[in-house]
Amino acid sequence: MKTLCAAFVFAVVVAEMLVDCDSPVEQRPVLPPGAVTKPPGKVGDPCSTGFDCRNGTCCRKTKDGQTCRRFRYAGERCSNSAIKGGVYDLRCPCFPGLECSGQPVPRCHEVPQPSVYPSYTEDLEHTL
């Protein structure tokens, strides 16, 4: 009976831990309750995941290791996808509002914003 209760408790603990790990969108480190984490790193600081870096930066992997680097501006070379855990290979993604596209070398481009005003045709009468 004790073995059955221990197995049940173990299964519940494992199931609770997996709840945080099965998100298909992103990976986050699972820390024990009460764990103290260091503040996010600035540009040039070493990192192991994207969560180790401040907003506006990414964790970039190069031949010399992984460091926090700033997001890319319009016209700069960029990367679309992280390897794993928010770590990018050679280049960071674009700042929000920019899109990384182009072949053979992807670069950041401004994304056209849709007009907030309706378009009217001259042959139709409009009333308010």
Short mmCIF file of N, CA and C in Angstrom, two decimals:
data_model
loop_
_atom_site.label_atom_id
_atom_site.label_comp_id
_atom_site.label_asym_id
_atom_site.label_seq_id
_atom_site.Cartn_x
_atom_site.Cartn_y
_atom_site.Cartn_z
N MET A 1 0.83 -1.20 0.00
CA MET A 1 0.00 0.00 0.00
C MET A 1 0.87 1.26 0.00
N LYS A 2 1.97 1.23 0.79
CA LYS A 2 2.87 2.39 0.83
C LYS A 2 3.50 2.62 -0.54
N THR A 3 3.84 1.55 -1.23
CA THR A 3 4.45 1.67 -2.56
C THR A 3 3.47 2.30 -3.54
N LEU A 4 2.21 1.91 -3.45
CA LEU A 4 1.19 2.46 -4.34
C LEU A 4 0.99 3.95 -4.07
N CYS A 5 0.96 4.35 -2.81
CA CYS A 5 0.82 5.77 -2.46
C CYS A 5 2.04 6.56 -2.93
N ALA A 6 3.23 6.01 -2.75
CA ALA A 6 4.46 6.70 -3.18
C ALA A 6 4.47 6.86 -4.70
N ALA A 7 4.04 5.84 -5.42
CA ALA A 7 3.99 5.91 -6.88
C ALA A 7 2.99 6.98 -7.34
N PHE A 8 1.86 7.06 -6.65
CA PHE A 8 0.85 8.05 -7.00
C PHE A 8 1.39 9.47 -6.78
N VAL A 9 2.02 9.70 -5.63
CA VAL A 9 2.59 11.02 -5.33
C VAL A 9 3.66 11.38 -6.36
N PHE A 10 4.52 10.42 -6.70
CA PHE A 10 5.55 10.65 -7.70
C PHE A 10 4.93 11.03 -9.05
N ALA A 11 3.88 10.33 -9.46
CA ALA A 11 3.23 10.62 -10.73
C ALA A 11 2.63 12.02 -10.73
N VAL A 12 2.04 12.45 -9.62
CA VAL A 12 1.46 13.79 -9.53
C VAL A 12 2.55 14.85 -9.63
N VAL A 13 3.66 14.65 -8.94
CA VAL A 13 4.77 15.61 -8.98
C VAL A 13 5.32 15.73 -10.40
N VAL A 14 5.54 14.61 -11.07
CA VAL A 14 6.05 14.63 -12.45
C VAL A 14 5.05 15.32 -13.37
N ALA A 15 3.77 15.03 -13.22
CA ALA A 15 2.75 15.66 -14.06
C ALA A 15 2.74 17.17 -13.87
N GLU A 16 2.87 17.64 -12.64
CA GLU A 16 2.91 19.08 -12.37
C GLU A 16 4.13 19.74 -13.00
N MET A 17 5.25 19.07 -12.98
CA MET A 17 6.47 19.61 -13.59
C MET A 17 6.34 19.69 -15.10
N LEU A 18 5.66 18.72 -15.71
CA LEU A 18 5.50 18.72 -17.16
C LEU A 18 4.55 19.78 -17.66
N VAL A 19 3.67 20.28 -16.82
CA VAL A 19 2.72 21.32 -17.23
C VAL A 19 3.49 22.54 -17.73
N ASP A 20 4.61 22.88 -17.09
CA ASP A 20 5.39 24.04 -17.50
C ASP A 20 6.25 23.76 -18.72
N CYS A 21 6.44 22.51 -19.11
CA CYS A 21 7.39 22.16 -20.16
C CYS A 21 6.77 21.88 -21.52
N ASP A 22 5.45 21.77 -21.63
CA ASP A 22 4.88 21.32 -22.89
C ASP A 22 4.32 22.44 -23.76
N SER A 23 4.73 23.67 -23.54
CA SER A 23 4.29 24.77 -24.38
C SER A 23 5.01 24.71 -25.73
N PRO A 24 4.27 24.67 -26.86
CA PRO A 24 4.93 24.62 -28.16
C PRO A 24 5.47 25.98 -28.60
N VAL A 25 5.10 27.04 -27.92
CA VAL A 25 5.47 28.39 -28.35
C VAL A 25 6.90 28.73 -27.96
N GLU A 26 7.28 28.48 -26.75
CA GLU A 26 8.61 28.83 -26.29
C GLU A 26 9.03 27.93 -25.14
N GLN A 27 10.32 27.93 -24.88
CA GLN A 27 10.83 27.15 -23.77
C GLN A 27 11.27 28.09 -22.67
N ARG A 28 10.90 27.78 -21.45
CA ARG A 28 11.30 28.57 -20.29
C ARG A 28 11.96 27.63 -19.29
N PRO A 29 12.98 28.13 -18.61
CA PRO A 29 13.58 27.28 -17.58
C PRO A 29 12.58 27.02 -16.45
N VAL A 30 12.57 25.80 -15.94
CA VAL A 30 11.72 25.45 -14.81
C VAL A 30 12.59 25.50 -13.56
N LEU A 31 12.28 26.46 -12.68
CA LEU A 31 13.07 26.65 -11.46
C LEU A 31 12.28 26.19 -10.25
N PRO A 32 12.95 25.72 -9.24
CA PRO A 32 12.25 25.33 -8.02
C PRO A 32 11.65 26.55 -7.32
N PRO A 33 10.59 26.38 -6.54
CA PRO A 33 9.99 27.51 -5.84
C PRO A 33 11.02 28.21 -4.95
N GLY A 34 11.01 29.54 -4.98
CA GLY A 34 11.91 30.32 -4.15
C GLY A 34 13.29 30.52 -4.72
N ALA A 35 13.54 30.01 -5.92
CA ALA A 35 14.86 30.16 -6.53
C ALA A 35 15.09 31.62 -6.91
N VAL A 36 16.27 32.11 -6.63
CA VAL A 36 16.63 33.49 -6.95
C VAL A 36 17.37 33.49 -8.28
N THR A 37 16.93 34.33 -9.21
CA THR A 37 17.59 34.42 -10.51
C THR A 37 18.32 35.75 -10.64
N LYS A 38 19.35 35.77 -11.43
CA LYS A 38 20.10 37.02 -11.64
C LYS A 38 19.33 37.89 -12.63
N PRO A 39 19.55 39.21 -12.61
CA PRO A 39 18.86 40.09 -13.56
C PRO A 39 19.33 39.80 -14.99
N PRO A 40 18.48 40.09 -15.99
CA PRO A 40 18.86 39.83 -17.38
C PRO A 40 20.14 40.58 -17.76
N GLY A 41 20.92 39.94 -18.63
CA GLY A 41 22.19 40.51 -19.05
C GLY A 41 22.06 41.60 -20.09
N LYS A 42 23.05 42.46 -20.13
CA LYS A 42 23.08 43.52 -21.14
C LYS A 42 23.92 43.04 -22.32
N VAL A 43 24.02 43.85 -23.36
CA VAL A 43 24.75 43.49 -24.57
C VAL A 43 26.19 43.12 -24.20
N GLY A 44 26.61 41.96 -24.68
CA GLY A 44 27.96 41.48 -24.43
C GLY A 44 28.08 40.50 -23.27
N ASP A 45 27.06 40.43 -22.42
CA ASP A 45 27.09 39.49 -21.30
C ASP A 45 26.88 38.06 -21.79
N PRO A 46 27.49 37.08 -21.13
CA PRO A 46 27.26 35.68 -21.53
C PRO A 46 25.83 35.25 -21.22
N CYS A 47 25.31 34.30 -21.99
CA CYS A 47 23.95 33.80 -21.79
C CYS A 47 23.89 32.33 -22.14
N SER A 48 22.85 31.66 -21.63
CA SER A 48 22.63 30.27 -22.02
C SER A 48 21.27 30.10 -22.69
N THR A 49 20.32 31.01 -22.41
CA THR A 49 19.02 31.04 -23.10
C THR A 49 18.65 32.49 -23.36
N GLY A 50 17.58 32.70 -24.13
CA GLY A 50 17.12 34.05 -24.41
C GLY A 50 16.62 34.77 -23.16
N PHE A 51 16.23 34.02 -22.13
CA PHE A 51 15.74 34.63 -20.90
C PHE A 51 16.85 35.25 -20.07
N ASP A 52 18.10 34.95 -20.43
CA ASP A 52 19.23 35.53 -19.73
C ASP A 52 19.54 36.96 -20.20
N CYS A 53 18.87 37.41 -21.26
CA CYS A 53 19.16 38.72 -21.87
C CYS A 53 18.00 39.70 -21.67
N ARG A 54 18.31 40.99 -21.65
CA ARG A 54 17.31 42.04 -21.49
C ARG A 54 16.39 42.13 -22.70
N ASN A 55 15.27 42.87 -22.52
CA ASN A 55 14.38 43.15 -23.64
C ASN A 55 15.16 43.90 -24.71
N GLY A 56 14.85 43.61 -25.97
CA GLY A 56 15.55 44.26 -27.08
C GLY A 56 16.86 43.58 -27.43
N THR A 57 17.14 42.46 -26.77
CA THR A 57 18.34 41.70 -27.08
C THR A 57 17.99 40.22 -27.20
N CYS A 58 18.90 39.46 -27.79
CA CYS A 58 18.72 38.01 -27.89
C CYS A 58 20.02 37.33 -27.49
N CYS A 59 19.95 36.04 -27.24
CA CYS A 59 21.13 35.25 -26.94
C CYS A 59 21.62 34.70 -28.27
N ARG A 60 22.82 35.12 -28.68
CA ARG A 60 23.36 34.75 -29.99
C ARG A 60 24.56 33.82 -29.84
N LYS A 61 24.55 32.74 -30.60
CA LYS A 61 25.63 31.75 -30.56
C LYS A 61 26.62 32.05 -31.68
N THR A 62 27.90 32.13 -31.33
CA THR A 62 28.97 32.26 -32.31
C THR A 62 30.04 31.23 -31.99
N LYS A 63 31.12 31.22 -32.75
CA LYS A 63 32.20 30.27 -32.48
C LYS A 63 32.87 30.53 -31.14
N ASP A 64 32.75 31.77 -30.62
CA ASP A 64 33.38 32.13 -29.34
C ASP A 64 32.48 31.91 -28.13
N GLY A 65 31.25 31.46 -28.34
CA GLY A 65 30.33 31.24 -27.22
C GLY A 65 29.01 31.96 -27.46
N GLN A 66 28.22 32.09 -26.41
CA GLN A 66 26.90 32.72 -26.50
C GLN A 66 26.90 34.00 -25.70
N THR A 67 26.45 35.11 -26.34
CA THR A 67 26.39 36.40 -25.67
C THR A 67 25.09 37.11 -26.03
N CYS A 68 24.67 38.03 -25.17
CA CYS A 68 23.50 38.86 -25.45
C CYS A 68 23.86 39.89 -26.52
N ARG A 69 23.05 40.02 -27.54
CA ARG A 69 23.26 40.99 -28.61
C ARG A 69 21.94 41.70 -28.89
N ARG A 70 22.01 42.90 -29.42
CA ARG A 70 20.79 43.68 -29.67
C ARG A 70 20.03 43.14 -30.88
N PHE A 71 18.72 43.39 -30.89
CA PHE A 71 17.91 43.05 -32.04
C PHE A 71 18.40 43.88 -33.23
N ARG A 72 18.01 43.50 -34.43
CA ARG A 72 18.51 44.11 -35.65
C ARG A 72 17.58 45.23 -36.14
N TYR A 73 18.19 46.27 -36.73
CA TYR A 73 17.47 47.41 -37.30
C TYR A 73 17.20 47.18 -38.79
N ALA A 74 16.37 48.04 -39.40
CA ALA A 74 16.05 47.96 -40.83
C ALA A 74 17.34 48.00 -41.65
N GLY A 75 17.43 47.08 -42.60
CA GLY A 75 18.60 47.00 -43.49
C GLY A 75 19.71 46.09 -42.98
N GLU A 76 19.66 45.70 -41.71
CA GLU A 76 20.70 44.83 -41.16
C GLU A 76 20.37 43.36 -41.40
N ARG A 77 21.39 42.54 -41.49
CA ARG A 77 21.21 41.09 -41.64
C ARG A 77 20.58 40.55 -40.36
N CYS A 78 19.74 39.51 -40.52
CA CYS A 78 18.95 39.01 -39.38
C CYS A 78 18.77 37.50 -39.46
N SER A 79 18.13 36.97 -38.44
CA SER A 79 17.78 35.55 -38.38
C SER A 79 16.31 35.43 -38.03
N ASN A 80 15.65 34.45 -38.64
CA ASN A 80 14.22 34.24 -38.39
C ASN A 80 13.93 33.26 -37.27
N SER A 81 14.81 32.31 -37.06
CA SER A 81 14.46 31.25 -36.12
C SER A 81 15.56 30.96 -35.12
N ALA A 82 15.12 30.68 -33.92
CA ALA A 82 16.05 30.31 -32.85
C ALA A 82 16.41 28.84 -33.00
N ILE A 83 17.62 28.50 -32.55
CA ILE A 83 18.05 27.10 -32.56
C ILE A 83 17.22 26.35 -31.52
N LYS A 84 17.28 26.79 -30.26
CA LYS A 84 16.52 26.19 -29.17
C LYS A 84 16.67 27.08 -27.95
N GLY A 85 15.60 27.22 -27.19
CA GLY A 85 15.66 27.99 -25.95
C GLY A 85 15.92 29.47 -26.15
N GLY A 86 15.52 30.01 -27.32
CA GLY A 86 15.72 31.43 -27.56
C GLY A 86 17.16 31.79 -27.89
N VAL A 87 17.96 30.83 -28.33
CA VAL A 87 19.34 31.08 -28.75
C VAL A 87 19.36 31.13 -30.28
N TYR A 88 19.95 32.19 -30.83
CA TYR A 88 20.01 32.38 -32.28
C TYR A 88 21.40 32.10 -32.79
N ASP A 89 21.48 31.60 -34.01
CA ASP A 89 22.74 31.25 -34.64
C ASP A 89 23.25 32.44 -35.47
N LEU A 90 24.31 33.05 -35.06
CA LEU A 90 25.03 34.13 -35.75
C LEU A 90 24.34 35.50 -35.72
N ARG A 91 23.01 35.58 -35.87
CA ARG A 91 22.33 36.88 -35.89
C ARG A 91 21.05 36.85 -35.08
N CYS A 92 20.69 38.01 -34.53
CA CYS A 92 19.45 38.14 -33.77
C CYS A 92 18.29 38.44 -34.72
N PRO A 93 17.05 38.32 -34.23
CA PRO A 93 15.90 38.70 -35.04
C PRO A 93 15.77 40.22 -35.09
N CYS A 94 14.82 40.70 -35.86
CA CYS A 94 14.57 42.14 -36.02
C CYS A 94 13.82 42.69 -34.82
N PHE A 95 13.93 44.01 -34.62
CA PHE A 95 13.11 44.69 -33.63
C PHE A 95 11.64 44.54 -34.01
N PRO A 96 10.72 44.61 -33.04
CA PRO A 96 9.29 44.53 -33.37
C PRO A 96 8.90 45.59 -34.39
N GLY A 97 8.02 45.22 -35.31
CA GLY A 97 7.60 46.12 -36.38
C GLY A 97 8.41 45.93 -37.65
N LEU A 98 9.49 45.15 -37.55
CA LEU A 98 10.31 44.83 -38.72
C LEU A 98 10.17 43.35 -39.03
N GLU A 99 10.46 42.99 -40.27
CA GLU A 99 10.32 41.60 -40.71
C GLU A 99 11.64 41.15 -41.31
N CYS A 100 12.06 39.95 -40.98
CA CYS A 100 13.30 39.38 -41.50
C CYS A 100 12.96 38.56 -42.74
N SER A 101 13.40 39.02 -43.92
CA SER A 101 13.11 38.30 -45.15
C SER A 101 14.15 38.64 -46.21
N GLY A 102 14.14 37.85 -47.28
CA GLY A 102 15.04 38.07 -48.39
C GLY A 102 15.96 36.89 -48.61
N GLN A 103 16.34 36.70 -49.84
CA GLN A 103 17.26 35.62 -50.22
C GLN A 103 18.35 36.22 -51.09
N PRO A 104 19.56 35.78 -51.05
CA PRO A 104 20.08 34.72 -50.20
C PRO A 104 20.41 35.19 -48.80
N VAL A 105 20.45 36.52 -48.58
CA VAL A 105 20.81 37.05 -47.26
C VAL A 105 19.59 37.75 -46.66
N PRO A 106 18.98 37.20 -45.60
CA PRO A 106 17.83 37.86 -44.98
C PRO A 106 18.23 39.17 -44.30
N ARG A 107 17.39 40.19 -44.48
CA ARG A 107 17.61 41.50 -43.85
C ARG A 107 16.29 41.99 -43.27
N CYS A 108 16.39 42.89 -42.30
CA CYS A 108 15.20 43.46 -41.67
C CYS A 108 14.58 44.50 -42.61
N HIS A 109 13.26 44.41 -42.77
CA HIS A 109 12.50 45.34 -43.60
C HIS A 109 11.30 45.84 -42.81
N GLU A 110 10.88 47.07 -43.10
CA GLU A 110 9.68 47.58 -42.46
C GLU A 110 8.46 46.85 -43.00
N VAL A 111 7.52 46.57 -42.13
CA VAL A 111 6.29 45.89 -42.51
C VAL A 111 5.27 46.96 -42.85
N PRO A 112 4.70 46.93 -44.08
CA PRO A 112 3.69 47.94 -44.43
C PRO A 112 2.48 47.82 -43.50
N GLN A 113 2.06 48.96 -42.96
CA GLN A 113 0.90 48.98 -42.08
C GLN A 113 -0.36 49.27 -42.89
N PRO A 114 -1.44 48.54 -42.64
CA PRO A 114 -2.68 48.81 -43.36
C PRO A 114 -3.24 50.18 -42.97
N SER A 115 -3.88 50.81 -43.91
CA SER A 115 -4.49 52.12 -43.67
C SER A 115 -5.66 51.95 -42.70
N VAL A 116 -5.79 52.89 -41.77
CA VAL A 116 -6.90 52.83 -40.82
C VAL A 116 -8.13 53.53 -41.38
N TYR A 117 -7.96 54.21 -42.51
CA TYR A 117 -9.08 54.92 -43.12
C TYR A 117 -9.63 54.10 -44.28
N PRO A 118 -10.95 54.05 -44.43
CA PRO A 118 -11.53 53.30 -45.54
C PRO A 118 -11.24 54.01 -46.86
N SER A 119 -11.14 53.24 -47.93
CA SER A 119 -10.96 53.86 -49.24
C SER A 119 -12.35 54.06 -49.85
N TYR A 120 -12.55 55.22 -50.47
CA TYR A 120 -13.83 55.56 -51.09
C TYR A 120 -13.66 55.63 -52.59
N THR A 121 -14.71 55.32 -53.28
CA THR A 121 -14.69 55.48 -54.73
C THR A 121 -15.46 56.74 -55.07
N GLU A 122 -15.05 57.40 -56.13
CA GLU A 122 -15.66 58.68 -56.48
C GLU A 122 -17.07 58.56 -57.03
N ASP A 123 -17.41 57.41 -57.62
CA ASP A 123 -18.73 57.29 -58.23
C ASP A 123 -19.83 56.91 -57.24
N LEU A 124 -19.47 56.65 -56.00
CA LEU A 124 -20.48 56.34 -55.00
C LEU A 124 -20.70 57.54 -54.09
N GLU A 125 -21.94 57.72 -53.69
CA GLU A 125 -22.27 58.82 -52.80
C GLU A 125 -22.17 58.33 -51.36
N HIS A 126 -21.52 59.11 -50.53
CA HIS A 126 -21.34 58.72 -49.14
C HIS A 126 -22.04 59.72 -48.24
N THR A 127 -22.74 59.21 -47.27
CA THR A 127 -23.40 60.09 -46.31
C THR A 127 -22.96 59.70 -44.92
N LEU A 128 -22.99 60.66 -44.05
CA LEU A 128 -22.64 60.40 -42.66
C LEU A 128 -23.88 60.27 -41.83
#
